[in-house]
PDB file of C-alpha atoms and ligand atoms in Angstrom:
ATOM      1  CA  UNK A   9       8.704   7.493  47.427  1.00 59.00           C
ATOM      2  CA  UNK A  10       5.995   4.737  47.942  1.00 68.00           C
ATOM      3  CA  UNK A  11       4.706   5.064  51.415  1.00 73.00           C
ATOM      4  CA  UNK A  12       1.172   3.836  52.884  1.00 76.00           C
ATOM      5  CA  UNK A  13      -1.446   6.664  53.279  1.00 86.00           C
ATOM      6  CA  UNK A  14      -0.688   7.673  49.693  1.00 93.00           C
ATOM      7  CA  UNK A  15      -2.798   7.622  46.705  1.00 98.00           C
ATOM      8  CA  UNK A  16      -1.310   7.229  43.418  1.00 98.00           C
ATOM      9  CA  UNK A  17      -3.336   7.699  39.976  1.00 98.00           C
ATOM     10  CA  UNK A  18      -1.358   5.280  37.931  1.00 98.00           C
ATOM     11  CA  UNK A  19      -1.538   5.456  34.003  1.00 98.00           C
ATOM     12  CA  UNK A  20      -1.916   1.656  32.964  1.00 97.00           C
ATOM     13  CA  UNK A  21      -1.392   2.741  29.379  1.00 97.00           C
ATOM     14  CA  UNK A  22      -3.670   1.175  26.408  1.00 97.00           C
ATOM     15  CA  UNK A  23      -3.765  -2.402  27.493  1.00 95.00           C
ATOM     16  CA  UNK A  24      -0.560  -4.212  26.537  1.00 96.00           C
ATOM     17  CA  UNK A  25       1.374  -4.782  29.752  1.00 96.00           C
ATOM     18  CA  UNK A  26       4.565  -4.107  27.992  1.00 97.00           C
ATOM     19  CA  UNK A  27       3.564  -0.605  27.524  1.00 97.00           C
ATOM     20  CA  UNK A  28       3.489   0.383  31.267  1.00 97.00           C
ATOM     21  CA  UNK A  29       6.209   2.472  32.791  1.00 98.00           C
ATOM     22  CA  UNK A  30       8.495   0.658  35.105  1.00 98.00           C
ATOM     23  CA  UNK A  31       7.275   3.090  37.754  1.00 98.00           C
ATOM     24  CA  UNK A  32       3.593   2.163  37.309  1.00 98.00           C
ATOM     25  CA  UNK A  33       4.701  -1.504  37.461  1.00 98.00           C
ATOM     26  CA  UNK A  34       6.549  -0.792  40.934  1.00 98.00           C
ATOM     27  CA  UNK A  35       3.507   0.880  42.014  1.00 98.00           C
ATOM     28  CA  UNK A  36       1.214  -1.996  41.167  1.00 98.00           C
ATOM     29  CA  UNK A  37       3.378  -4.343  42.984  1.00 97.00           C
ATOM     30  CA  UNK A  38       3.646  -2.355  46.141  1.00 97.00           C
ATOM     31  CA  UNK A  39       0.135  -1.443  46.473  1.00 97.00           C
ATOM     32  CA  UNK A  40      -2.062  -2.706  49.089  1.00 96.00           C
ATOM     33  CA  UNK A  41      -5.297  -1.885  47.406  1.00 98.00           C
ATOM     34  CA  UNK A  42      -5.840  -1.175  43.503  1.00 98.00           C
ATOM     35  CA  UNK A  43      -8.889   0.609  42.637  1.00 97.00           C
ATOM     36  CA  UNK A  44      -9.066  -0.019  38.831  1.00 96.00           C
ATOM     37  CA  UNK A  45     -11.304   1.083  35.612  1.00 93.00           C
ATOM     38  CA  UNK A  46     -13.003  -1.561  33.274  1.00 89.00           C
ATOM     39  CA  UNK A  47     -10.678  -0.604  30.593  1.00 85.00           C
ATOM     40  CA  UNK A  48      -7.385  -1.702  32.694  1.00 92.00           C
ATOM     41  CA  UNK A  49      -6.765  -5.236  30.892  1.00 87.00           C
ATOM     42  CA  UNK A  50      -6.115  -8.381  32.690  1.00 91.00           C
ATOM     43  CA  UNK A  51      -2.573  -8.485  31.796  1.00 94.00           C
ATOM     44  CA  UNK A  52      -1.755  -5.255  33.847  1.00 96.00           C
ATOM     45  CA  UNK A  53      -3.754  -6.302  36.728  1.00 96.00           C
ATOM     46  CA  UNK A  54      -2.137  -9.807  36.893  1.00 96.00           C
ATOM     47  CA  UNK A  55       1.101  -7.622  38.015  1.00 97.00           C
ATOM     48  CA  UNK A  56      -0.520  -7.099  41.311  1.00 97.00           C
ATOM     49  CA  UNK A  57       0.932  -9.239  44.387  1.00 96.00           C
ATOM     50  CA  UNK A  58      -1.032 -11.971  45.580  1.00 95.00           C
ATOM     51  CA  UNK A  59      -3.300 -10.842  48.489  1.00 94.00           C
ATOM     52  CA  UNK A  60      -3.603  -7.160  47.089  1.00 97.00           C
ATOM     53  CA  UNK A  61      -7.322  -6.005  47.177  1.00 97.00           C
ATOM     54  CA  UNK A  62      -8.397  -5.472  43.625  1.00 96.00           C
ATOM     55  CA  UNK A  63     -11.546  -3.346  43.194  1.00 96.00           C
ATOM     56  CA  UNK A  64     -13.034  -2.768  39.994  1.00 94.00           C
ATOM     57  CA  UNK A  65     -14.713   0.847  39.882  1.00 94.00           C
ATOM     58  CA  UNK A  66     -16.336   0.456  36.552  1.00 80.00           C
ATOM     59  CA  UNK A  67     -16.445   3.045  34.264  1.00 58.00           C
ATOM     60  CA  UNK A  68     -17.193   1.944  30.506  1.00 62.00           C
ATOM     61  CA  UNK A  69     -19.508   4.662  28.852  1.00 51.00           C
ATOM     62  CA  UNK A  70     -23.128   3.951  29.942  1.00 52.00           C
ATOM     63  CA  UNK A  71     -22.199   1.481  32.457  1.00 56.00           C
ATOM     64  CA  UNK A  72     -20.524   3.122  35.437  1.00 53.00           C
ATOM     65  CA  UNK A  73     -20.624   0.974  38.404  1.00 66.00           C
ATOM     66  CA  UNK A  74     -19.643   3.546  40.848  1.00 79.00           C
ATOM     67  CA  UNK A  75     -20.170   7.371  40.359  1.00 91.00           C
ATOM     68  CA  UNK A  76     -17.257   9.735  40.812  1.00 92.00           C
ATOM     69  CA  UNK A  77     -17.860  11.105  44.314  1.00 94.00           C
ATOM     70  CA  UNK A  78     -18.154   7.270  45.617  1.00 94.00           C
ATOM     71  CA  UNK A  79     -14.987   6.702  43.983  1.00 95.00           C
ATOM     72  CA  UNK A  80     -13.248   9.715  45.538  1.00 96.00           C
ATOM     73  CA  UNK A  81     -14.581   8.687  48.897  1.00 96.00           C
ATOM     74  CA  UNK A  82     -12.942   4.931  48.403  1.00 96.00           C
ATOM     75  CA  UNK A  83      -9.586   6.190  47.605  1.00 97.00           C
ATOM     76  CA  UNK A  84      -9.805   8.828  50.688  1.00 97.00           C
ATOM     77  CA  UNK A  85     -11.081   6.309  53.070  1.00 97.00           C
ATOM     78  CA  UNK A  86      -8.449   3.623  52.121  1.00 97.00           C
ATOM     79  CA  UNK A  87      -5.630   6.218  52.381  1.00 97.00           C
ATOM     80  CA  UNK A  88      -6.835   7.464  55.706  1.00 96.00           C
ATOM     81  CA  UNK A  89      -6.786   3.767  56.858  1.00 96.00           C
ATOM     82  CA  UNK A  90      -3.198   3.712  56.178  1.00 95.00           C
ATOM     83  CA  UNK A  91      -3.173   1.796  52.834  1.00 96.00           C
ATOM     84  CA  UNK A  92      -0.990   2.272  49.703  1.00 96.00           C
ATOM     85  CA  UNK A  93      -3.735   3.051  47.231  1.00 98.00           C
ATOM     86  CA  UNK A  94      -3.378   2.785  43.515  1.00 98.00           C
ATOM     87  CA  UNK A  95      -5.817   4.265  41.225  1.00 98.00           C
ATOM     88  CA  UNK A  96      -5.357   2.504  37.962  1.00 98.00           C
ATOM     89  CA  UNK A  97      -6.826   4.133  34.946  1.00 97.00           C
ATOM     90  CA  UNK A  98      -6.643   3.312  31.162  1.00 96.00           C
ATOM     91  CA  UNK A  99      -4.236   5.390  29.287  1.00 97.00           C
ATOM     92  CA  UNK A 100      -2.986   8.468  30.951  1.00 98.00           C
ATOM     93  CA  UNK A 101      -4.791   9.496  34.185  1.00 97.00           C
ATOM     94  CA  UNK A 102      -4.590  13.103  32.927  1.00 97.00           C
ATOM     95  CA  UNK A 103      -6.315  12.710  29.643  1.00 97.00           C
ATOM     96  CA  UNK A 104     -10.089  12.278  30.004  1.00 96.00           C
ATOM     97  CA  UNK A 105      -9.513  10.302  33.087  1.00 94.00           C
ATOM     98  CA  UNK A 106     -11.333  12.305  35.776  1.00 93.00           C
ATOM     99  CA  UNK A 107      -7.923  12.754  37.457  1.00 96.00           C
ATOM    100  CA  UNK A 108      -8.710  16.253  38.806  1.00 96.00           C
ATOM    101  CA  UNK A 109     -11.575  15.187  40.883  1.00 96.00           C
ATOM    102  CA  UNK A 110      -9.668  12.494  42.472  1.00 97.00           C
ATOM    103  CA  UNK A 111      -6.840  14.895  43.054  1.00 97.00           C
ATOM    104  CA  UNK A 112      -8.983  17.514  44.787  1.00 97.00           C
ATOM    105  CA  UNK A 113     -10.901  14.939  47.005  1.00 97.00           C
ATOM    106  CA  UNK A 114      -7.699  13.593  48.398  1.00 97.00           C
ATOM    107  CA  UNK A 115      -5.871  17.002  48.976  1.00 96.00           C
ATOM    108  CA  UNK A 116      -8.927  18.250  50.672  1.00 96.00           C
ATOM    109  CA  UNK A 117      -8.587  15.153  53.059  1.00 96.00           C
ATOM    110  CA  UNK A 118      -5.007  16.066  53.535  1.00 96.00           C
ATOM    111  CA  UNK A 119      -3.768  12.932  51.653  1.00 96.00           C
ATOM    112  CA  UNK A 120      -0.665  12.938  49.512  1.00 96.00           C
ATOM    113  CA  UNK A 121      -1.745  12.247  46.185  1.00 97.00           C
ATOM    114  CA  UNK A 122       0.591  11.874  42.999  1.00 97.00           C
ATOM    115  CA  UNK A 123       0.474  11.028  39.193  1.00 98.00           C
ATOM    116  CA  UNK A 124       2.380   8.161  37.365  1.00 98.00           C
ATOM    117  CA  UNK A 125       1.903   8.960  33.609  1.00 98.00           C
ATOM    118  CA  UNK A 126       0.665   6.414  31.074  1.00 98.00           C
ATOM    119  CA  UNK A 127       0.640   5.971  27.300  1.00 98.00           C
ATOM    120  CA  UNK A 128      -2.572   7.752  25.934  1.00 98.00           C
ATOM    121  CA  UNK A 129      -4.951   5.672  23.420  1.00 98.00           C
ATOM    122  CA  UNK A 130      -3.706   8.496  20.768  1.00 98.00           C
ATOM    123  CA  UNK A 131      -0.196   7.467  20.946  1.00 98.00           C
ATOM    124  CA  UNK A 132      -0.979   3.828  20.965  1.00 98.00           C
ATOM    125  CA  UNK A 133      -3.075   4.270  17.959  1.00 98.00           C
ATOM    126  CA  UNK A 134      -0.555   6.136  16.102  1.00 97.00           C
ATOM    127  CA  UNK A 135       2.066   3.462  16.923  1.00 97.00           C
ATOM    128  CA  UNK A 136      -0.221   0.570  15.835  1.00 96.00           C
ATOM    129  CA  UNK A 137      -0.884   2.660  12.606  1.00 96.00           C
ATOM    130  CA  UNK A 138       2.601   3.050  12.030  1.00 95.00           C
ATOM    131  CA  UNK A 139       2.435   6.810  11.557  1.00 95.00           C
ATOM    132  CA  UNK A 140       3.264   9.942  13.297  1.00 95.00           C
ATOM    133  CA  UNK A 141       0.477  12.258  14.991  1.00 96.00           C
ATOM    134  CA  UNK A 142       2.479  15.342  13.918  1.00 95.00           C
ATOM    135  CA  UNK A 143       4.148  16.144  10.671  1.00 93.00           C
ATOM    136  CA  UNK A 144       5.707  19.494  10.047  1.00 87.00           C
ATOM    137  CA  UNK A 145       4.364  20.061   6.535  1.00 81.00           C
ATOM    138  CA  UNK A 146       0.651  19.191   7.318  1.00 87.00           C
ATOM    139  CA  UNK A 147      -0.018  18.360  10.966  1.00 93.00           C
ATOM    140  CA  UNK A 148       1.405  21.328  12.969  1.00 92.00           C
ATOM    141  CA  UNK A 149      -0.677  20.424  15.871  1.00 95.00           C
ATOM    142  CA  UNK A 150      -2.395  17.490  17.569  1.00 97.00           C
ATOM    143  CA  UNK A 151      -5.692  17.840  19.316  1.00 97.00           C
ATOM    144  CA  UNK A 152      -6.910  15.334  21.931  1.00 98.00           C
ATOM    145  CA  UNK A 153     -10.831  15.797  22.088  1.00 97.00           C
ATOM    146  CA  UNK A 154     -13.675  13.850  23.604  1.00 96.00           C
ATOM    147  CA  UNK A 155     -16.888  13.271  21.763  1.00 93.00           C
ATOM    148  CA  UNK A 156     -18.661  12.092  24.927  1.00 88.00           C
ATOM    149  CA  UNK A 157     -21.567  14.001  25.585  1.00 79.00           C
ATOM    150  CA  UNK A 158     -24.025  13.604  28.975  1.00 75.00           C
ATOM    151  CA  UNK A 159     -27.196  11.525  27.764  1.00 72.00           C
ATOM    152  CA  UNK A 160     -29.395  13.614  26.034  1.00 71.00           C
ATOM    153  CA  UNK A 161     -26.763  16.555  25.645  1.00 76.00           C
ATOM    154  CA  UNK A 162     -25.752  17.718  22.474  1.00 80.00           C
ATOM    155  CA  UNK A 163     -21.976  17.674  21.724  1.00 86.00           C
ATOM    156  CA  UNK A 164     -20.790  21.119  22.749  1.00 89.00           C
ATOM    157  CA  UNK A 165     -17.455  21.450  20.874  1.00 94.00           C
ATOM    158  CA  UNK A 166     -15.736  24.241  19.027  1.00 95.00           C
ATOM    159  CA  UNK A 167     -16.329  22.832  15.392  1.00 96.00           C
ATOM    160  CA  UNK A 168     -14.696  25.805  13.885  1.00 96.00           C
ATOM    161  CA  UNK A 169     -11.416  25.481  15.707  1.00 96.00           C
ATOM    162  CA  UNK A 170     -11.534  21.451  15.384  1.00 97.00           C
ATOM    163  CA  UNK A 171     -11.981  21.764  11.497  1.00 97.00           C
ATOM    164  CA  UNK A 172      -8.603  22.680  10.544  1.00 95.00           C
ATOM    165  CA  UNK A 173      -6.851  20.932   7.414  1.00 93.00           C
ATOM    166  CA  UNK A 174      -3.156  21.308   9.172  1.00 93.00           C
ATOM    167  CA  UNK A 175      -3.916  19.458  12.295  1.00 96.00           C
ATOM    168  CA  UNK A 176      -4.394  15.692  13.357  1.00 97.00           C
ATOM    169  CA  UNK A 177      -7.463  15.286  15.829  1.00 98.00           C
ATOM    170  CA  UNK A 178      -7.462  12.362  18.077  1.00 98.00           C
ATOM    171  CA  UNK A 179     -11.178  11.634  19.168  1.00 98.00           C
ATOM    172  CA  UNK A 180     -11.822   9.673  22.410  1.00 97.00           C
ATOM    173  CA  UNK A 181     -15.025   8.057  23.159  1.00 95.00           C
ATOM    174  CA  UNK A 182     -16.207   9.126  19.543  1.00 93.00           C
ATOM    175  CA  UNK A 183     -18.266   5.949  18.432  1.00 92.00           C
ATOM    176  CA  UNK A 184     -21.761   7.041  19.375  1.00 90.00           C
ATOM    177  CA  UNK A 185     -21.099  10.495  18.198  1.00 92.00           C
ATOM    178  CA  UNK A 186     -19.581   9.433  14.946  1.00 94.00           C
ATOM    179  CA  UNK A 187     -22.113  10.811  12.585  1.00 93.00           C
ATOM    180  CA  UNK A 188     -22.303  14.155  14.451  1.00 94.00           C
ATOM    181  CA  UNK A 189     -18.399  14.646  14.287  1.00 95.00           C
ATOM    182  CA  UNK A 190     -18.221  13.837  10.623  1.00 96.00           C
ATOM    183  CA  UNK A 191     -21.287  16.099   9.722  1.00 96.00           C
ATOM    184  CA  UNK A 192     -20.054  19.002  11.765  1.00 96.00           C
ATOM    185  CA  UNK A 193     -16.305  18.757  10.681  1.00 97.00           C
ATOM    186  CA  UNK A 194     -17.651  18.873   7.083  1.00 98.00           C
ATOM    187  CA  UNK A 195     -20.200  21.646   7.592  1.00 98.00           C
ATOM    188  CA  UNK A 196     -17.265  23.550   9.191  1.00 97.00           C
ATOM    189  CA  UNK A 197     -14.938  23.280   6.102  1.00 97.00           C
ATOM    190  CA  UNK A 198     -12.833  20.038   6.388  1.00 97.00           C
ATOM    191  CA  UNK A 199     -13.006  18.211   3.309  1.00 97.00           C
ATOM    192  CA  UNK A 200     -14.819  15.228   2.935  1.00 96.00           C
ATOM    193  CA  UNK A 201     -11.965  12.834   1.777  1.00 96.00           C
ATOM    194  CA  UNK A 202      -9.975  14.022   4.870  1.00 96.00           C
ATOM    195  CA  UNK A 203      -8.374  10.665   5.986  1.00 96.00           C
ATOM    196  CA  UNK A 204      -9.690   9.012   9.054  1.00 96.00           C
ATOM    197  CA  UNK A 205      -8.462   5.908  10.901  1.00 96.00           C
ATOM    198  CA  UNK A 206     -10.211   3.824  13.664  1.00 95.00           C
ATOM    199  CA  UNK A 207      -8.115   1.850  15.952  1.00 96.00           C
ATOM    200  CA  UNK A 208     -10.147  -0.514  18.304  1.00 96.00           C
ATOM    201  CA  UNK A 209      -8.362  -2.348  21.184  1.00 97.00           C
ATOM    202  CA  UNK A 210      -5.136  -0.437  20.425  1.00 97.00           C
ATOM    203  CA  UNK A 211      -2.007  -2.680  21.558  1.00 96.00           C
ATOM    204  CA  UNK A 212      -4.032  -5.544  22.628  1.00 96.00           C
ATOM    205  CA  UNK A 213      -4.216  -8.977  20.570  1.00 95.00           C
ATOM    206  CA  UNK A 214      -7.803  -8.330  19.394  1.00 95.00           C
ATOM    207  CA  UNK A 215      -6.944  -4.918  18.122  1.00 96.00           C
ATOM    208  CA  UNK A 216      -8.491  -3.901  14.865  1.00 94.00           C
ATOM    209  CA  UNK A 217      -7.807  -0.902  12.578  1.00 92.00           C
ATOM    210  CA  UNK A 218      -9.241   0.484   9.763  1.00 90.00           C
ATOM    211  CA  UNK A 219      -8.946   3.533   7.484  1.00 92.00           C
ATOM    212  CA  UNK A 220     -11.571   5.481   5.893  1.00 93.00           C
ATOM    213  CA  UNK A 221     -12.642   8.922   5.142  1.00 95.00           C
ATOM    214  CA  UNK A 222     -14.403  11.791   6.800  1.00 96.00           C
ATOM    215  CA  UNK A 223     -17.851  11.559   4.981  1.00 95.00           C
ATOM    216  CA  UNK A 224     -17.851   7.733   5.597  1.00 93.00           C
ATOM    217  CA  UNK A 225     -16.622   7.308   9.002  1.00 90.00           C
ATOM    218  CA  UNK A 226     -19.909   6.946  10.492  1.00 89.00           C
ATOM    219  CA  UNK A 227     -20.809   4.439   8.665  1.00 86.00           C
ATOM    220  CA  UNK A 228     -17.558   2.545   8.904  1.00 80.00           C
ATOM    221  CA  UNK A 229     -18.152   2.992  12.776  1.00 83.00           C
ATOM    222  CA  UNK A 230     -21.306   1.328  12.760  1.00 83.00           C
ATOM    223  CA  UNK A 231     -20.442  -1.658  10.415  1.00 84.00           C
ATOM    224  CA  UNK A 232     -16.933  -2.161  11.216  1.00 83.00           C
ATOM    225  CA  UNK A 233     -16.349  -1.620  14.944  1.00 86.00           C
ATOM    226  CA  UNK A 234     -16.952  -4.113  17.709  1.00 90.00           C
ATOM    227  CA  UNK A 235     -17.698  -2.891  21.287  1.00 90.00           C
ATOM    228  CA  UNK A 236     -14.092  -2.581  22.505  1.00 94.00           C
ATOM    229  CA  UNK A 237     -12.747   1.030  23.242  1.00 95.00           C
ATOM    230  CA  UNK A 238     -11.950   2.802  19.891  1.00 96.00           C
ATOM    231  CA  UNK A 239     -10.239   6.151  18.927  1.00 97.00           C
ATOM    232  CA  UNK A 240     -10.237   7.915  15.805  1.00 97.00           C
ATOM    233  CA  UNK A 241      -7.526   9.583  14.411  1.00 97.00           C
ATOM    234  CA  UNK A 242      -8.550  12.196  11.601  1.00 97.00           C
ATOM    235  CA  UNK A 243      -5.931  14.152   9.526  1.00 97.00           C
ATOM    236  CA  UNK A 244      -3.315  13.716   6.510  1.00 94.00           C
ATOM    237  CA  UNK A 245      -0.919  11.711   8.883  1.00 94.00           C
ATOM    238  CA  UNK A 246      -3.360   8.709   8.668  1.00 93.00           C
ATOM    239  CA  UNK A 247      -3.877   9.166   4.862  1.00 88.00           C
ATOM    240  CA  UNK A 248      -2.727   6.974   2.167  1.00 62.00           C
ATOM    241  CA  UNK A 249       1.103   6.508   1.872  1.00 52.00           C
ATOM    242  CA  UNK A 250       1.017   8.571  -1.382  1.00 51.00           C
ATOM    243  CA  UNK A 251      -0.836  11.533   0.652  1.00 50.00           C
ATOM    244  CA  UNK A 252       1.693  11.144   3.445  1.00 51.00           C
ATOM    245  CA  UNK A 253       4.534  11.034   0.893  1.00 52.00           C
ATOM    246  CA  UNK A 254       3.254  14.063  -0.692  1.00 51.00           C
ATOM    247  CA  UNK A 255       3.711  15.885   2.668  1.00 48.00           C
ATOM    248  CA  UNK A 256       6.984  14.197   3.221  1.00 51.00           C
ATOM    249  CA  UNK A 257       8.230  15.477  -0.218  1.00 57.00           C
ATOM    250  CA  UNK A 258       7.171  19.020   0.827  1.00 49.00           C
ATOM    251  CA  UNK A 259       9.077  18.621   4.048  1.00 47.00           C
ATOM    252  CA  UNK A 260      12.062  17.117   2.048  1.00 51.00           C
ATOM    253  CA  UNK A 261      11.992  20.537   0.012  1.00 54.00           C
ATOM    254  CA  UNK A 262      13.121  22.480   3.008  1.00 44.00           C
ATOM    255  CA  UNK A 263      10.776  22.932   6.115  1.00 38.00           C
ATOM    256  CA  UNK A 264      12.094  19.922   8.030  1.00 35.00           C
ATOM    257  CA  UNK A 265      15.853  20.156   7.511  1.00 37.00           C
ATOM    258  CA  UNK A 266      16.465  21.337  10.831  1.00 37.00           C
ATOM    259  CA  UNK A 267      14.611  18.611  12.602  1.00 35.00           C
ATOM    260  CA  UNK A 268      16.504  15.678  10.858  1.00 36.00           C
ATOM    261  CA  UNK A 269      19.477  14.954  13.080  1.00 38.00           C
ATOM    262  CA  UNK A 270      22.641  15.039  11.292  1.00 38.00           C
ATOM    263  CA  UNK A 271      24.449  11.854  11.485  1.00 36.00           C
TER     264      UNK A 271
HETATM  265  N1  SAH B  16      -7.272   8.014  30.003  1.00 51.34           N
HETATM  266  C1  SAH B  16      -7.432   7.191  28.639  1.00 51.34           C
HETATM  267  C2  SAH B  16      -8.806   7.749  27.859  1.00 51.34           C
HETATM  268  C3  SAH B  16      -9.931   7.409  28.764  1.00 51.34           C
HETATM  269  S1  SAH B  16     -11.389   7.877  27.984  1.00 51.34           S
HETATM  270  C4  SAH B  16      -6.303   7.569  27.915  1.00 51.34           C
HETATM  271  O1  SAH B  16      -5.363   8.374  28.033  1.00 51.34           O
HETATM  272  O2  SAH B  16      -6.020   6.819  26.585  1.00 51.34           O
HETATM  273  C5  SAH B  16     -11.701   6.272  27.408  1.00 51.34           C
HETATM  274  C6  SAH B  16     -11.399   6.400  25.555  1.00 51.34           C
HETATM  275  O3  SAH B  16     -10.318   6.160  25.312  1.00 51.34           O
HETATM  276  C7  SAH B  16     -12.474   5.063  24.925  1.00 51.34           C
HETATM  277  O4  SAH B  16     -13.700   5.363  24.593  1.00 51.34           O
HETATM  278  C8  SAH B  16     -11.432   5.229  23.640  1.00 51.34           C
HETATM  279  O5  SAH B  16     -11.875   6.285  22.713  1.00 51.34           O
HETATM  280  C9  SAH B  16     -10.028   5.290  24.230  1.00 51.34           C
HETATM  281  N2  SAH B  16      -9.128   4.350  24.504  1.00 51.34           N
HETATM  282  C10 SAH B  16      -8.762   3.796  25.466  1.00 51.34           C
HETATM  283  N3  SAH B  16      -8.130   2.509  25.347  1.00 51.34           N
HETATM  284  C11 SAH B  16      -8.163   2.514  24.119  1.00 51.34           C
HETATM  285  C12 SAH B  16      -7.540   1.363  23.027  1.00 51.34           C
HETATM  286  N4  SAH B  16      -6.929   0.285  24.008  1.00 51.34           N
HETATM  287  N5  SAH B  16      -7.700   1.516  22.005  1.00 51.34           N
HETATM  288  C13 SAH B  16      -8.408   2.423  21.221  1.00 51.34           C
HETATM  289  N6  SAH B  16      -8.912   3.320  22.184  1.00 51.34           N
HETATM  290  C14 SAH B  16      -8.656   3.289  23.392  1.00 51.34           C
END
């Protein structure tokens, strides 16, 4: 399975090395070269064997040390030289991870390329908050959305479909656009007191989390967030215990009976 001349796009999870899959750990230990993003923490990088070539290819918003075509070329070059290449990405490679560009570049060069999934930031944040992303009564869908826009561009999102009270929104890369996210969601009908939770550095020792509401979320982002990666969860599931319990009462009233395993 782990042969030289291959590229593996490996999910490093949200930061805590204990949240890696066993397969990711095996791949990191087998790699001859690891190309990693800036978001991959030291605890994960430390799992590589001594002598493994570790190459940071940057990628924090606004601070890209290499552009995507340059990264694609590095992967291809190393694989063609017979290396076992691990491309280590924060969270899950297939969620806002530019995986497709790397898959296409490798395949075009005739290189075997595979994906090892990882725990995405939304899942890690929900776990830290001690909540579920979905809830039968009031969060029947979960939407992963990026609020990252190219410099100078406006955020081009379908706000009508995002401003749904029966959904949970997990907004990646949303710090810079927090005011626009809040304003647009309210303008498209989402109540201003919709619960919001920010989780910064989810799963890491310096994790911080705080809860606010839709109309205050930009202010909260400005005053409370540091410069670590942060994700925003919006929806009833991150509301006060009373709110969630209200939802659970509705659930208990019938709808979820078929989901609760009988003992
Ligand atoms: N592929 C990654 C997402 C990459 S986009 C994944 O599946 O998680 C980078 C964004 O992910 C950050 O701006 C932030 O919004 C979020 N993120 C990544 N790691 C995080 C962490 N430990 N805590 C909170 N948010 C995180």
